[in-house]
Short mmCIF file of C-alpha atoms and ligand atoms in Angstrom, two decimals:
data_model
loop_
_atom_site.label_atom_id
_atom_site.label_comp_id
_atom_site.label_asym_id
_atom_site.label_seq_id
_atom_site.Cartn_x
_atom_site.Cartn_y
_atom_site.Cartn_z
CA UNK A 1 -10.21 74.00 46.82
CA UNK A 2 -7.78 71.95 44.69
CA UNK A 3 -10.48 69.62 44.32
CA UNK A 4 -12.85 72.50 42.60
CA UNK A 5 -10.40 73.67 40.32
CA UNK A 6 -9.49 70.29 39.16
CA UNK A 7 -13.10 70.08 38.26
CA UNK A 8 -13.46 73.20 36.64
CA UNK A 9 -10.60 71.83 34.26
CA UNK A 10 -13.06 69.27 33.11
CA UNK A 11 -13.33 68.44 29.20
CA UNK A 12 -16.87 68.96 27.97
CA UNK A 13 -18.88 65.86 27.87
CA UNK A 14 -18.85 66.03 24.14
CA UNK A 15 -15.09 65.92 23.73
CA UNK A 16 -15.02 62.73 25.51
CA UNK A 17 -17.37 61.39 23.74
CA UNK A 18 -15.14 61.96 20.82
CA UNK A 19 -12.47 60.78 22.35
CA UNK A 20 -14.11 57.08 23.40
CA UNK A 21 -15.26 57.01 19.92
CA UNK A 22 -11.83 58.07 18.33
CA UNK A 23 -10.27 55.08 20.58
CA UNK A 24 -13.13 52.68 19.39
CA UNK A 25 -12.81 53.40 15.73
CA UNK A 26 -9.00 53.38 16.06
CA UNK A 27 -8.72 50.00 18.06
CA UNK A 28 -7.05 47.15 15.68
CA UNK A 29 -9.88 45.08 15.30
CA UNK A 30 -12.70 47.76 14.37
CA UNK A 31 -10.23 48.83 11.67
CA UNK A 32 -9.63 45.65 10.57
CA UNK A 33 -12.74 44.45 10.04
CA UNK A 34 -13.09 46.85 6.65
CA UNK A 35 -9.40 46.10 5.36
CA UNK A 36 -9.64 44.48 2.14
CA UNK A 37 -6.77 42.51 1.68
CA UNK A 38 -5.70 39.46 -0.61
CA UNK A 39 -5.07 35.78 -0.17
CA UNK A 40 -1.39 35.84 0.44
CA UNK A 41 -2.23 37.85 3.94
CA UNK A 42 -4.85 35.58 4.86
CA UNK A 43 -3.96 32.51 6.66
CA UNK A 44 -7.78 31.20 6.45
CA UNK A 45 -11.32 32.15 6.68
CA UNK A 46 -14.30 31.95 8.72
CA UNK A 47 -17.64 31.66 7.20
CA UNK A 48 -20.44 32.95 8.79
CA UNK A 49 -24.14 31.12 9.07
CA UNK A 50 -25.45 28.32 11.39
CA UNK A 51 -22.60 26.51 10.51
CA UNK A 52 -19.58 29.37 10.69
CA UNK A 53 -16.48 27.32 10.24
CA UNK A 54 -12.63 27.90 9.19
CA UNK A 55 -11.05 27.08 5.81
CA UNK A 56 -7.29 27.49 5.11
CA UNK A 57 -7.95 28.09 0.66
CA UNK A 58 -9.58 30.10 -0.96
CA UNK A 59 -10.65 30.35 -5.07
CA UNK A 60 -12.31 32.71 -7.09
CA UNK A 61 -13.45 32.41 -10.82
CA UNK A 62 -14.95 35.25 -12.21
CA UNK A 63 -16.63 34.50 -15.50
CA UNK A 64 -18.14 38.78 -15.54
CA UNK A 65 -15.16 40.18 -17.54
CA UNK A 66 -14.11 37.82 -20.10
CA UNK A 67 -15.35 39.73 -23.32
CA UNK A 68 -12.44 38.46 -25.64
CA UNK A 69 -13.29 34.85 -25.02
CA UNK A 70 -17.09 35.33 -25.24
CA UNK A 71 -18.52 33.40 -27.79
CA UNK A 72 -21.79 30.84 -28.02
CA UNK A 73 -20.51 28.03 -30.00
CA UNK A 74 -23.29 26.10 -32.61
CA UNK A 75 -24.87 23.32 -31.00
CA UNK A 76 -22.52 19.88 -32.75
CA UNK A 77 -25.03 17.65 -33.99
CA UNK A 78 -23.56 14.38 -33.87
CA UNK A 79 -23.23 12.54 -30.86
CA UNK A 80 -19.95 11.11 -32.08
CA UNK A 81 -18.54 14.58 -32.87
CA UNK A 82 -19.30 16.07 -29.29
CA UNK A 83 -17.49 14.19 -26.87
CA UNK A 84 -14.39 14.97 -28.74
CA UNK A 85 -14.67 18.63 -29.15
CA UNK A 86 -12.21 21.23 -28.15
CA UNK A 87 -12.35 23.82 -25.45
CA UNK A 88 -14.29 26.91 -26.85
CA UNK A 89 -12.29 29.47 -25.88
CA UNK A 90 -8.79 30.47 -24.40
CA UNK A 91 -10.22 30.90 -21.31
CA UNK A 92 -10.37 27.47 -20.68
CA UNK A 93 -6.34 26.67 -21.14
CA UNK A 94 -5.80 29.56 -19.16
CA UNK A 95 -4.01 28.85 -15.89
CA UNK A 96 -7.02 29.98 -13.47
CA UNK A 97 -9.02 27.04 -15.09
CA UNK A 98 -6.89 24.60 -15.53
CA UNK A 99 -5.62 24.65 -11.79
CA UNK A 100 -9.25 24.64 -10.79
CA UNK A 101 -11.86 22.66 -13.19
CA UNK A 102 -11.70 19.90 -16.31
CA UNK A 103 -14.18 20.24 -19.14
CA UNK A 104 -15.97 16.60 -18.77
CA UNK A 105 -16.65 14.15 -21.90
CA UNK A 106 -17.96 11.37 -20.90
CA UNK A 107 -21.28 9.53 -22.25
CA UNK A 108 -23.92 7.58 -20.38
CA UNK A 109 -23.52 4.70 -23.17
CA UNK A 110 -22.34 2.26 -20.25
CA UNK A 111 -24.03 3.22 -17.45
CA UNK A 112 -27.05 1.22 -16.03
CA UNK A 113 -29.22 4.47 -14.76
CA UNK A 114 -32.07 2.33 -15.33
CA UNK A 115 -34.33 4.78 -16.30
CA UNK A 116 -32.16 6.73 -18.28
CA UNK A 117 -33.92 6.49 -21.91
CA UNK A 118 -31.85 8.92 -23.90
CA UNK A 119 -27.87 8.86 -25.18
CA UNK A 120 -26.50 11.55 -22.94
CA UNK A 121 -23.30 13.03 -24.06
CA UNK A 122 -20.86 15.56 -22.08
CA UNK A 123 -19.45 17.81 -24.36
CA UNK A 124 -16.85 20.40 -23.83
CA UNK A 125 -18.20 22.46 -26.58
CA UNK A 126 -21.02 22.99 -24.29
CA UNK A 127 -18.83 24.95 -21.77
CA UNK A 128 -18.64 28.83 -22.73
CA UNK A 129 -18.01 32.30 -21.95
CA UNK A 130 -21.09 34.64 -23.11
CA UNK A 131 -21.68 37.97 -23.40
CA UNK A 132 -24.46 39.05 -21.12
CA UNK A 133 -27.25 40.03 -23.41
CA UNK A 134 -29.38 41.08 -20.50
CA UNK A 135 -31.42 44.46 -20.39
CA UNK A 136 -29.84 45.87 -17.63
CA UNK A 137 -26.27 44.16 -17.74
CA UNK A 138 -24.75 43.12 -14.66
CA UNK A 139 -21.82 42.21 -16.06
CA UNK A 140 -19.75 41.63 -19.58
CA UNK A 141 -19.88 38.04 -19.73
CA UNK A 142 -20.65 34.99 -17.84
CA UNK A 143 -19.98 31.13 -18.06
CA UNK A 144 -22.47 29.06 -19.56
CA UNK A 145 -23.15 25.26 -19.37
CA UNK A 146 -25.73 24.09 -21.91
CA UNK A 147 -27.54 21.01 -22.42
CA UNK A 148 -29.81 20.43 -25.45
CA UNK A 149 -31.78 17.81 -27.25
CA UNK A 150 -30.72 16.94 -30.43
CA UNK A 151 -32.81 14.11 -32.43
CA UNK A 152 -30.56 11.15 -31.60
CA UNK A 153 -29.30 12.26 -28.12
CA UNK A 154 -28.82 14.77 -25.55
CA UNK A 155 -25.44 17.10 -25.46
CA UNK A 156 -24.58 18.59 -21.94
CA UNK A 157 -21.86 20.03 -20.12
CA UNK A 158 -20.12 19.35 -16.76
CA UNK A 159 -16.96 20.48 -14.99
CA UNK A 160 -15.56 18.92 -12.04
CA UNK A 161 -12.46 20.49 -9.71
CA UNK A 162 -9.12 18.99 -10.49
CA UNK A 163 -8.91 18.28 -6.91
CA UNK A 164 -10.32 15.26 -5.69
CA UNK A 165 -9.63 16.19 -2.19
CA UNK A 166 -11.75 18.77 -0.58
CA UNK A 167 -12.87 17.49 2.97
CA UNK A 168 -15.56 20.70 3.79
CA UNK A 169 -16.53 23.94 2.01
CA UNK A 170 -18.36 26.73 1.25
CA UNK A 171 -18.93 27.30 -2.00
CA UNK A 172 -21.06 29.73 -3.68
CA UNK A 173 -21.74 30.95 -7.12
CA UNK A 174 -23.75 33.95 -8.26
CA UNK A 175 -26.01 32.01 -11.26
CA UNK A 176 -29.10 31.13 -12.80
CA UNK A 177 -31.07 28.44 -14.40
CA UNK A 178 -33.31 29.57 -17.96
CA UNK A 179 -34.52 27.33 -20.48
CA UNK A 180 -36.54 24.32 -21.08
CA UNK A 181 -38.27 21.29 -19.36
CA UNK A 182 -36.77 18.27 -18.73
CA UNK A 183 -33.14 19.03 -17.75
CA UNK A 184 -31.64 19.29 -14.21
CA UNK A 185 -28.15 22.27 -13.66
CA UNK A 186 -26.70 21.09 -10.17
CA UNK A 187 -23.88 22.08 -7.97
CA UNK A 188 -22.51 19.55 -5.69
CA UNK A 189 -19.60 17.53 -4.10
CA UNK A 190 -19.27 13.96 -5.08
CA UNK A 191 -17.18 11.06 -3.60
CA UNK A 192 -18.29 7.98 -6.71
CA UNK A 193 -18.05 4.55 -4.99
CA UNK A 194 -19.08 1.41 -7.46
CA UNK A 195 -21.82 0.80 -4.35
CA UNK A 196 -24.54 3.17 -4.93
CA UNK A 197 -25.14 3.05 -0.74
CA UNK A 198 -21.71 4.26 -0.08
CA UNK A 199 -21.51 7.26 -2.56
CA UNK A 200 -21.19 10.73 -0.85
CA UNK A 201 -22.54 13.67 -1.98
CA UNK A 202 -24.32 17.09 -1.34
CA UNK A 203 -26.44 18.64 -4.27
CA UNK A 204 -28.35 21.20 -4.91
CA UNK A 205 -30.47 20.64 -8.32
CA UNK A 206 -33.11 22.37 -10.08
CA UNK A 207 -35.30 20.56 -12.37
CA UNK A 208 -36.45 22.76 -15.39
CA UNK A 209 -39.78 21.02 -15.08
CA UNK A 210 -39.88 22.14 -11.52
CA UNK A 211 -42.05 25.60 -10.62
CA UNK A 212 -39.60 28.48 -10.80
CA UNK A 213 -39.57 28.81 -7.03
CA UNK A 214 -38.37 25.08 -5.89
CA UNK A 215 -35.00 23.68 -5.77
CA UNK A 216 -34.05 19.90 -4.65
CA UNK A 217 -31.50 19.63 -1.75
CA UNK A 218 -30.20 16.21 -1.39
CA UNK A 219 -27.28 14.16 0.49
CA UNK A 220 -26.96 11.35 -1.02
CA UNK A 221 -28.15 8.42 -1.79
CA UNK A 222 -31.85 9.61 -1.95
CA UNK A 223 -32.88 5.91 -2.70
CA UNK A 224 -32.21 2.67 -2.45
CA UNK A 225 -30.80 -0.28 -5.06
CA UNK A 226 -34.14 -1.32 -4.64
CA UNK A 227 -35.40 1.71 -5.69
CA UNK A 228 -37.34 2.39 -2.57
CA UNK A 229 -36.69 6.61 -1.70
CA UNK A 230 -35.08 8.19 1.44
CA UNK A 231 -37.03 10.87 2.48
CA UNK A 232 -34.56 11.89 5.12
CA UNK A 233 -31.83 12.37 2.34
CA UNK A 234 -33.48 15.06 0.55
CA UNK A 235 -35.59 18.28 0.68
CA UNK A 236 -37.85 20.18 -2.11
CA UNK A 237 -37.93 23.25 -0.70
CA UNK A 238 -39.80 26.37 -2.09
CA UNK A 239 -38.03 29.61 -1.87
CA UNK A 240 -39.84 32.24 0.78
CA UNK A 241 -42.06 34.40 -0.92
CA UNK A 242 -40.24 37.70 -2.81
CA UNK A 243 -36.84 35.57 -3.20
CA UNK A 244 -35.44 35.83 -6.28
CA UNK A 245 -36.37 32.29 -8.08
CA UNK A 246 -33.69 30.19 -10.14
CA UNK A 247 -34.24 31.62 -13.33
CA UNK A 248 -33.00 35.05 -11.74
CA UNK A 249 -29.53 36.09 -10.46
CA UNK A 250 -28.89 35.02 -7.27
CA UNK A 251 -26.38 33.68 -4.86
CA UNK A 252 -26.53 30.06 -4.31
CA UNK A 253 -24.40 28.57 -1.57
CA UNK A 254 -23.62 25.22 -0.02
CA UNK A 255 -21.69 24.35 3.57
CA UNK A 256 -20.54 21.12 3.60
CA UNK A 257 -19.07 21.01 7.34
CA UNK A 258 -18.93 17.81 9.56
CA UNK A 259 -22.31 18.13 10.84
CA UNK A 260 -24.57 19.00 8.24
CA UNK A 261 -24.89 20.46 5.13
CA UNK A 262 -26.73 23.86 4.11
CA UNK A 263 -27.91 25.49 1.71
CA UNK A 264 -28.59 29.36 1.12
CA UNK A 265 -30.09 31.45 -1.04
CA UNK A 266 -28.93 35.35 -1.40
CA UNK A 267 -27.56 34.53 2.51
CA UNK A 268 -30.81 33.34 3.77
CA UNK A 269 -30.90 29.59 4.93
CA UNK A 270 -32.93 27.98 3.05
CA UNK A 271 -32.18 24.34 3.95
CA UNK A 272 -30.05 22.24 6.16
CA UNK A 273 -29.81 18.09 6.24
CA UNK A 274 -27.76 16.37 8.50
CA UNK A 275 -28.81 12.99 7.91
CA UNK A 276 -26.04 11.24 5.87
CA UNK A 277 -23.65 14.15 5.61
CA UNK A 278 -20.81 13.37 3.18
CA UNK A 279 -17.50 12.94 5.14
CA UNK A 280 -14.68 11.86 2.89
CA UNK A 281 -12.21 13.79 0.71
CA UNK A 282 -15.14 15.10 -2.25
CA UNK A 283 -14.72 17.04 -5.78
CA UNK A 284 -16.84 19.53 -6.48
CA UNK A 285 -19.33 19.36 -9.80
CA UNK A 286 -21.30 22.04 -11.39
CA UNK A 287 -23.36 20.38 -14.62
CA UNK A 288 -26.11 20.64 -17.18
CA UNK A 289 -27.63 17.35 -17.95
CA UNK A 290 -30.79 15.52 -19.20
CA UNK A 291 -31.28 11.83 -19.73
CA UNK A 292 -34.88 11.23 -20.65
CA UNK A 293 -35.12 9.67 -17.28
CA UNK A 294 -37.84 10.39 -15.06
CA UNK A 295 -35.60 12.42 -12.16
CA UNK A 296 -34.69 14.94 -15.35
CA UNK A 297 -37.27 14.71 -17.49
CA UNK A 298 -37.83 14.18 -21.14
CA UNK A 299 -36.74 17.50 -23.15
CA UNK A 300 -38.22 18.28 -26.36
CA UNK A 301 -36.25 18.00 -29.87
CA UNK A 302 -34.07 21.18 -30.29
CA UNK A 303 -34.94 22.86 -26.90
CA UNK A 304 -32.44 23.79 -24.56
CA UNK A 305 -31.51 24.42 -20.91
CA UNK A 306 -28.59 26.72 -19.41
CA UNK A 307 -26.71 27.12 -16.22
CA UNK A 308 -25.11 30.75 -16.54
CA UNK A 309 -22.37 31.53 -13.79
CA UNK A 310 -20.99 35.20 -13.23
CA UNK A 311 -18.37 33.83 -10.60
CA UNK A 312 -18.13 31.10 -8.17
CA UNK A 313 -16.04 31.26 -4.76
CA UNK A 314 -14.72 28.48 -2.62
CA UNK A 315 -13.23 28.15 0.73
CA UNK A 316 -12.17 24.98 1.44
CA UNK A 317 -9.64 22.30 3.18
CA UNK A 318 -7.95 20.63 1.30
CA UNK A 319 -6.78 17.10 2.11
CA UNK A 320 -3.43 15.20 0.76
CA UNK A 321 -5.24 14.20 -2.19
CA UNK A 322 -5.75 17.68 -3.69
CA UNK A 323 -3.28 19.22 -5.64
CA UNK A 324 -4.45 22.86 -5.22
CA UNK A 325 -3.78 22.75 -1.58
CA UNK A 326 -2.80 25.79 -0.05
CA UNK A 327 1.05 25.98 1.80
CA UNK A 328 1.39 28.12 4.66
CA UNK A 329 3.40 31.26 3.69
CA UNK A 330 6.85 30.46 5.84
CA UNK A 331 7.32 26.66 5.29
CA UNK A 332 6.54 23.77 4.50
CA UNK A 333 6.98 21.98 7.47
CA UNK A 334 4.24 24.43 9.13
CA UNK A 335 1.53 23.54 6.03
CA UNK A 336 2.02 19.69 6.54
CA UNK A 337 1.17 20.90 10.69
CA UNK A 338 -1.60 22.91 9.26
CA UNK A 339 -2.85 20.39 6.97
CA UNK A 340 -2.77 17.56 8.89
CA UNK A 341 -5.10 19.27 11.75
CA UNK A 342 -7.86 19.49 8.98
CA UNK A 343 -11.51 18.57 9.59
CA UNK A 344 -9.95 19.01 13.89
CA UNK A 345 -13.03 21.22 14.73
CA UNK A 346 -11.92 21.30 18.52
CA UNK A 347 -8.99 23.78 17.35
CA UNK A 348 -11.67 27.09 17.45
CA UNK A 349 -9.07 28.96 15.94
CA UNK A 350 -9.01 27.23 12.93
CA UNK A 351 -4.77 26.83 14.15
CA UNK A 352 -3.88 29.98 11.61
CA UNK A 353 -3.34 33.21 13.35
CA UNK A 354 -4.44 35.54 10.00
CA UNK A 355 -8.12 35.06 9.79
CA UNK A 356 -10.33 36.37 6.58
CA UNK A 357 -13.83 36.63 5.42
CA UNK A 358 -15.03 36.53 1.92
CA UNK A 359 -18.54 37.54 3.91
CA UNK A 360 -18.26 40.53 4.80
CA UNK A 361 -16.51 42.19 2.11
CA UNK A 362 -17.43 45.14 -0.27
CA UNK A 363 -15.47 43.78 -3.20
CA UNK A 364 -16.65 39.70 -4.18
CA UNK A 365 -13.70 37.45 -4.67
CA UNK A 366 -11.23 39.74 -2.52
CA UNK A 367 -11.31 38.61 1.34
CA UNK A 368 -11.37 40.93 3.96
CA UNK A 369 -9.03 40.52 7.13
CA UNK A 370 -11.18 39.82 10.18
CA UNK A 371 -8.53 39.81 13.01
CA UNK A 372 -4.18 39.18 12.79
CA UNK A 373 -3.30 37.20 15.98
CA UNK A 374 -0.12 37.58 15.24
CA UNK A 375 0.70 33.88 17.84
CA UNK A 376 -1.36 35.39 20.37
CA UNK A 377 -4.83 34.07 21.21
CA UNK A 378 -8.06 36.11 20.11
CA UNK A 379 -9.18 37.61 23.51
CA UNK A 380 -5.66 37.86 24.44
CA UNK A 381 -4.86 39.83 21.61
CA UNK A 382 -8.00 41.43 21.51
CA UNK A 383 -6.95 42.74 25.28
CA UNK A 384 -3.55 43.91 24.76
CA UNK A 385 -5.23 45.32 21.66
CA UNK A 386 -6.89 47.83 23.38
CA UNK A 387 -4.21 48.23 26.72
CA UNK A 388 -3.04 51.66 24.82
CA UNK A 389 -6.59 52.66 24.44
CA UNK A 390 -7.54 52.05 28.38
CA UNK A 391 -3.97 53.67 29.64
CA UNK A 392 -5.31 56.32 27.44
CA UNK A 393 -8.44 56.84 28.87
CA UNK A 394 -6.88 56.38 32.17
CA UNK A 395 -4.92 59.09 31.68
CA UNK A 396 -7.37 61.00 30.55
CA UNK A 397 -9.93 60.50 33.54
CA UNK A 398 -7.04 60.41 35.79
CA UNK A 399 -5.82 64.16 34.39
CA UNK A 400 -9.24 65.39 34.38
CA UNK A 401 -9.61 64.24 37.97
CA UNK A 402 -12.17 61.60 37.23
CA UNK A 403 -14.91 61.24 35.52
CA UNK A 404 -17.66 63.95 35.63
C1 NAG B 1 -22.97 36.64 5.82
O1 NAG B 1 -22.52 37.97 5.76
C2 NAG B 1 -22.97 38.71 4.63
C3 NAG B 1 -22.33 40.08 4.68
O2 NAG B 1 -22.53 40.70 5.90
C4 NAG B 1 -24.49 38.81 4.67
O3 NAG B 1 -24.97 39.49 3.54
C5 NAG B 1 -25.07 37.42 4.70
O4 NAG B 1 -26.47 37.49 4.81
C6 NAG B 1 -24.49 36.63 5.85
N1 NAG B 1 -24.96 35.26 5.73
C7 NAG B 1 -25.36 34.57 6.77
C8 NAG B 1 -25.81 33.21 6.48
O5 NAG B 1 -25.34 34.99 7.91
C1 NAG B 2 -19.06 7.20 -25.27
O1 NAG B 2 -17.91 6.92 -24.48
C2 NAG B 2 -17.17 5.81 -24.92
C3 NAG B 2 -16.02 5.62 -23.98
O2 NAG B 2 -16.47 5.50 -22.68
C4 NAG B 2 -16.68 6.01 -26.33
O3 NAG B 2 -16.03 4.85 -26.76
C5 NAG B 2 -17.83 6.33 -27.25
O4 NAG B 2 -17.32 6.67 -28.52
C6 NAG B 2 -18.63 7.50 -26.69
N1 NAG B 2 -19.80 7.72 -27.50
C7 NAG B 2 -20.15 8.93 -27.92
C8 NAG B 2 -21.37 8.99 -28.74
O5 NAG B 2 -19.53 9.93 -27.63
C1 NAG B 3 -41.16 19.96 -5.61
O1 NAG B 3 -42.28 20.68 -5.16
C2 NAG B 3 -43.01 21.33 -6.17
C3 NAG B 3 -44.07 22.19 -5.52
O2 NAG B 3 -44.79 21.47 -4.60
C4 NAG B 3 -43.58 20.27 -7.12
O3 NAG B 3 -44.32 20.88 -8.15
C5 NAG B 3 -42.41 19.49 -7.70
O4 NAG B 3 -42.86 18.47 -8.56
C6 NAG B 3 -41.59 18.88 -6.61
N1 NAG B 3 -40.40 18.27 -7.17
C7 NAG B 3 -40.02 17.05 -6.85
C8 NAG B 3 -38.76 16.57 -7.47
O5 NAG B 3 -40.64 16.34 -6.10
C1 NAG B 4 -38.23 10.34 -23.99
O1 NAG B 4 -38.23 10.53 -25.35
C2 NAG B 4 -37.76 9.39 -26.10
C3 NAG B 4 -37.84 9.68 -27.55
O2 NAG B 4 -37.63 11.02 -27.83
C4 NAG B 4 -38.61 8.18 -25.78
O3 NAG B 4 -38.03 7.05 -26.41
C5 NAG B 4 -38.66 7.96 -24.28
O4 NAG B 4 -39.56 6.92 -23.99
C6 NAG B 4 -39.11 9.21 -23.56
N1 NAG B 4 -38.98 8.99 -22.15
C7 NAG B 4 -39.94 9.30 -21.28
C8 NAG B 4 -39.64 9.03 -19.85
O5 NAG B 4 -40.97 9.80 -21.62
C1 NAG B 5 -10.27 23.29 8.34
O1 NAG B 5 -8.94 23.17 8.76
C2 NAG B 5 -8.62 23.99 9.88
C3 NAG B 5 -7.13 23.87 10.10
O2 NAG B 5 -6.77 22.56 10.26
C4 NAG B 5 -9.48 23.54 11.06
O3 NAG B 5 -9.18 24.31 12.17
C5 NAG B 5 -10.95 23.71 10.70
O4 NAG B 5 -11.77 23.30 11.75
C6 NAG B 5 -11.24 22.91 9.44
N1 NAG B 5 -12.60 23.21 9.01
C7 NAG B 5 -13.57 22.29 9.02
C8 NAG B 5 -14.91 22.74 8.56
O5 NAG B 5 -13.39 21.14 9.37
#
């Protein structure tokens, strides 16, 4: 008897299905997974890809809103003039880019590329914010690195991080290549050595003479003092078909992590080399360049090529050697613990308790919190995360007399 009537007290089946949904959509982690939050909460950040991997920083640049410094300065027509120029706007004394990139220029006039048959010079006036003139605007304004034959040389841009020191990344930057033959616009980390065999480096390059639909992925070196090539080192890969090529927005990404290096475009894989990944402390290099060589090209008199940048994003370690390294909230002690564990990919965890994405969020540049440990251990947590959701169910099947 008691039996039926504690049956006929029985929820309908649709209430508890709202109730095991309620509990689901209520449980810390589902929630947290759409929280938008901002560096300060995060303690690092897990990439996802074949290569998914913790960083503890985190940098954003975003070049789309910077109408009052837009401006595309006149080409300087003598090579002597260039390398001196100023910065061409205000932007680039501001604080965001002066913690994070230098305006390069340096010439090639005492370097031994042996092919190199043109004066190359790196000028900061080269490096600008523009207005994006583009039918259907995707934003205000982007960066711009130019490089351009004049008739007695070749005037290009190039930035390079302050920080000498980052030791893995993922970096990514939402750009395009337009413009002429004979010029390469590259993104890469570089470690220089005077021995071209021990230089370390990841790039990805596109060569204006190229076809529209390959780009060159390369750890370095590609070849030899004796000039000989190594295939291994590099990979000319052509985008899959209906992929936006490089003269089109899209997001280009490289994962330098200890065991290989790769590349995506618009979050597809697109390459991956493992074969001489770069493993020491590396800056990272964005540049617009021609030498006359054959690896660029020869570009003609007056024409020009242009890297244009909406925003680039970073997630890094940083090593000793990098000023911009990131100190754990609560002290100092604790970032010299965290620090010092870099590039330990045993610790799964990535050692920080706060862990972001800057995948999986709606709004690019802010991370999104993935999961707050709090000290305790993922599945742990994730267990005691949902104890007051099973006592609640419990209690539910238990009042209800089970569960149908
Ligand atoms: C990473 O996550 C984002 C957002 O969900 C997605 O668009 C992208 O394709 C993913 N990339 C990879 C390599 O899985
Ligand atoms: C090239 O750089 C050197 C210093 O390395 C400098 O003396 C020279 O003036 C520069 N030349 C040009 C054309 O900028
Ligand atoms: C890369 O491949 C394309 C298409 O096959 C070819 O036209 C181009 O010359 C190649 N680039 C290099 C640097 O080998
Ligand atoms: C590039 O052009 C310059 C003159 O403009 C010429 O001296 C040089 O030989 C050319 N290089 C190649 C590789 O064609
Ligand atoms: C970055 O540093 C964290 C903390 O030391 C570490 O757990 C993680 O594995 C490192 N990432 C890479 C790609 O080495």
């Amino acid at each position: 008897m008691e039996e039926h009537q504690r049956r006929g007290s029985h929820p309908s089946l649709s209430s508890l299905i709202t109730l095991i949904t309620l509990i689901a959509t209520s449980s810390p982690l589902a929630s947290a997974a759409a929280t938008l939050t901002d560096d300060s909460k995060c303690e690092c950040y897990l990439t996802n890809g074949t290569q998914a991997s913790f960083f503890t920083t985190h940098r954003f640049l975003d070049f789309r809103n910077l109408a009052k410094n837009a401006g595309v300065p006149p080409t300087i027509a003598k090579s002597d003039d260039s390398g001196s120029a100023p910065v061409t706007s205000e932007y680039f004394t501001s604080k965001e880019w002066t913690e994070t990139f230098w305006v390069q220029s340096w010439n090639n006039s005492h370097m031994t590329r042996e092919d190199a048959t043109v004066l190359m010079v790196n000028s900061p006036n080269n490096v600008y914010i523009e207005a994006n003139g583009d039918r259907n605007p995707s934003s205000q304004t982007w960066l711009t690195l130019r490089t351009q034959r004049l008739k007695d040389f070749q005037t290009a841009a190039e930035i390079e991080s302050i920080g000498p020191g980052f030791q893995y990344l993922s970096v990514r930057m939402l750009a395009r290549t337009v413009g002429s033959p004979g010029a390469i616009t590259a993104l890469f980390t570089y470690r220089g050595s005077d021995r071209l065999a021990d230089v370390q480096e990841s790039d990805l390059e596109v060569r204006t003479m190229d076809p529209h639909n390959t780009i060159q992925y390369t750890n370095q070196p590609s070849y030899t003092e004796e000039g000989e090539e190594i295939d291994r080192a590099t990979k000319n890969v052509t985008l899959p078909n209906g992929h936006p090529d490089w003269t089109h927005w899209a997001v280009h990404r490289l994962d330098w992590t200890p065991k290989e290096t790769v590349w995506y475009v618009d979050g597809i894989e697109i390459a991956t080399i493992s074969f001489q990944t770069p493993r020491d402390p590396s800056k990272v290099i964005l540049n617009a360049w021609s030498d006359g060589g054959e690896w660029s090209g020869n570009m003609t008199v007056n024409e020009a090529a242009y890297l244009q940048i909406q925003w680039l994003e970073i997630v890094y370690n940083a090593t000793d050697e990098n000023p911009a390294r990131k100190m754990k909230r609560d002290d100092d002690g604790a970032a010299a613990a965290l620090s010092a564990r870099s590039g330990n990919d045993e610790d799964e965890e990535g050692g920080c308790d706060v862990v972001c994405s800057i995948d999986e969020t709606t709004d690019r540049g802010k991370p999104v919190m993935l999961w707050n440990n709090g000290g305790v251990r993922t599945m742990e947590v994730w267990l005691v995360s949902w104890i007051p959701s099973f006592m609640l169910l419990g209690m539910f099947v238990l009042s209800s007399g089970g569960l149908w």
